[in-house]
XYZ file of C-alpha atoms in Angstrom:
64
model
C 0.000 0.000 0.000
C 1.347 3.406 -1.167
C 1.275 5.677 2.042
C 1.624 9.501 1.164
C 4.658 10.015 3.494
C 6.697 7.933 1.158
C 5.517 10.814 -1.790
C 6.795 13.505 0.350
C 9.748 15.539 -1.301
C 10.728 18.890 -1.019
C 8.703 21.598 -3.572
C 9.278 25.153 -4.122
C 11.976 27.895 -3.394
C 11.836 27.039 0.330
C 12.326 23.178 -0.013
C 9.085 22.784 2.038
C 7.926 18.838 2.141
C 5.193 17.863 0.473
C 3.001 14.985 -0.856
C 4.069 14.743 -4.392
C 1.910 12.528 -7.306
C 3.332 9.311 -7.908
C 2.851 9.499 -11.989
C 4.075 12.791 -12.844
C 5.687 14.366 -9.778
C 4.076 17.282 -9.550
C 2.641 18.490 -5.937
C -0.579 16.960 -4.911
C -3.084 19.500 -3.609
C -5.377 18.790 -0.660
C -9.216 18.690 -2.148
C -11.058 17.615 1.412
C -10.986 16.753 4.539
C -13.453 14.401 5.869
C -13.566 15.103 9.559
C -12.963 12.211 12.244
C -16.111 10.417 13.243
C -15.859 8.836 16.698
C -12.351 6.301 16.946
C -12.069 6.401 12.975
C -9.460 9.221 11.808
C -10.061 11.949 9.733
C -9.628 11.123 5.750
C -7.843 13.716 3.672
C -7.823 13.473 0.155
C -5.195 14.763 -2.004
C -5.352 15.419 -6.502
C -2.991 15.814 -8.776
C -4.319 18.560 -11.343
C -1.828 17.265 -13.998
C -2.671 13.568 -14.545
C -5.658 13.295 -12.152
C -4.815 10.391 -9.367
C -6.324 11.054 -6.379
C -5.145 9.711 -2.955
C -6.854 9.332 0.255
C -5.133 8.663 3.568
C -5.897 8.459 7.517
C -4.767 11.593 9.421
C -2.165 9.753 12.033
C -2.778 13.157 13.845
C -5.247 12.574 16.265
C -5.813 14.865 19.241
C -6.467 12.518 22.545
């Protein structure tokens, strides 16, 4: 299973990390958020406006 923190590389003048598309490298941009609902973790989905893969993932960021 492709997990987006292995897509992370650095993008821009500043080198900041980010999830990039695993087809054409080219940053993914977050398109929604599905919030957390009771134990299951919030869903973020990310799309690549060049080739059009989408990726959704599980937040590991939960606030206990």
């Amino acid at each position: 299973m492709l997990a987006l923190r292995d897509l992370m590389r650095p993008v821009g003048e500043q080198n900041l990390l980010q999830p990039v598309c695993p087809i054409c490298s080219r940053p993914l941009r977050l398109s929604r958020i599905t919030p957390r609902d009771g134990e299951l973790s919030e869903l973020r989905t990310y799309g690549c406006t060049g080739c059009g893969v989408w990726l959704t993932e599980a937040a590991d960021d939960k606030d206990d």
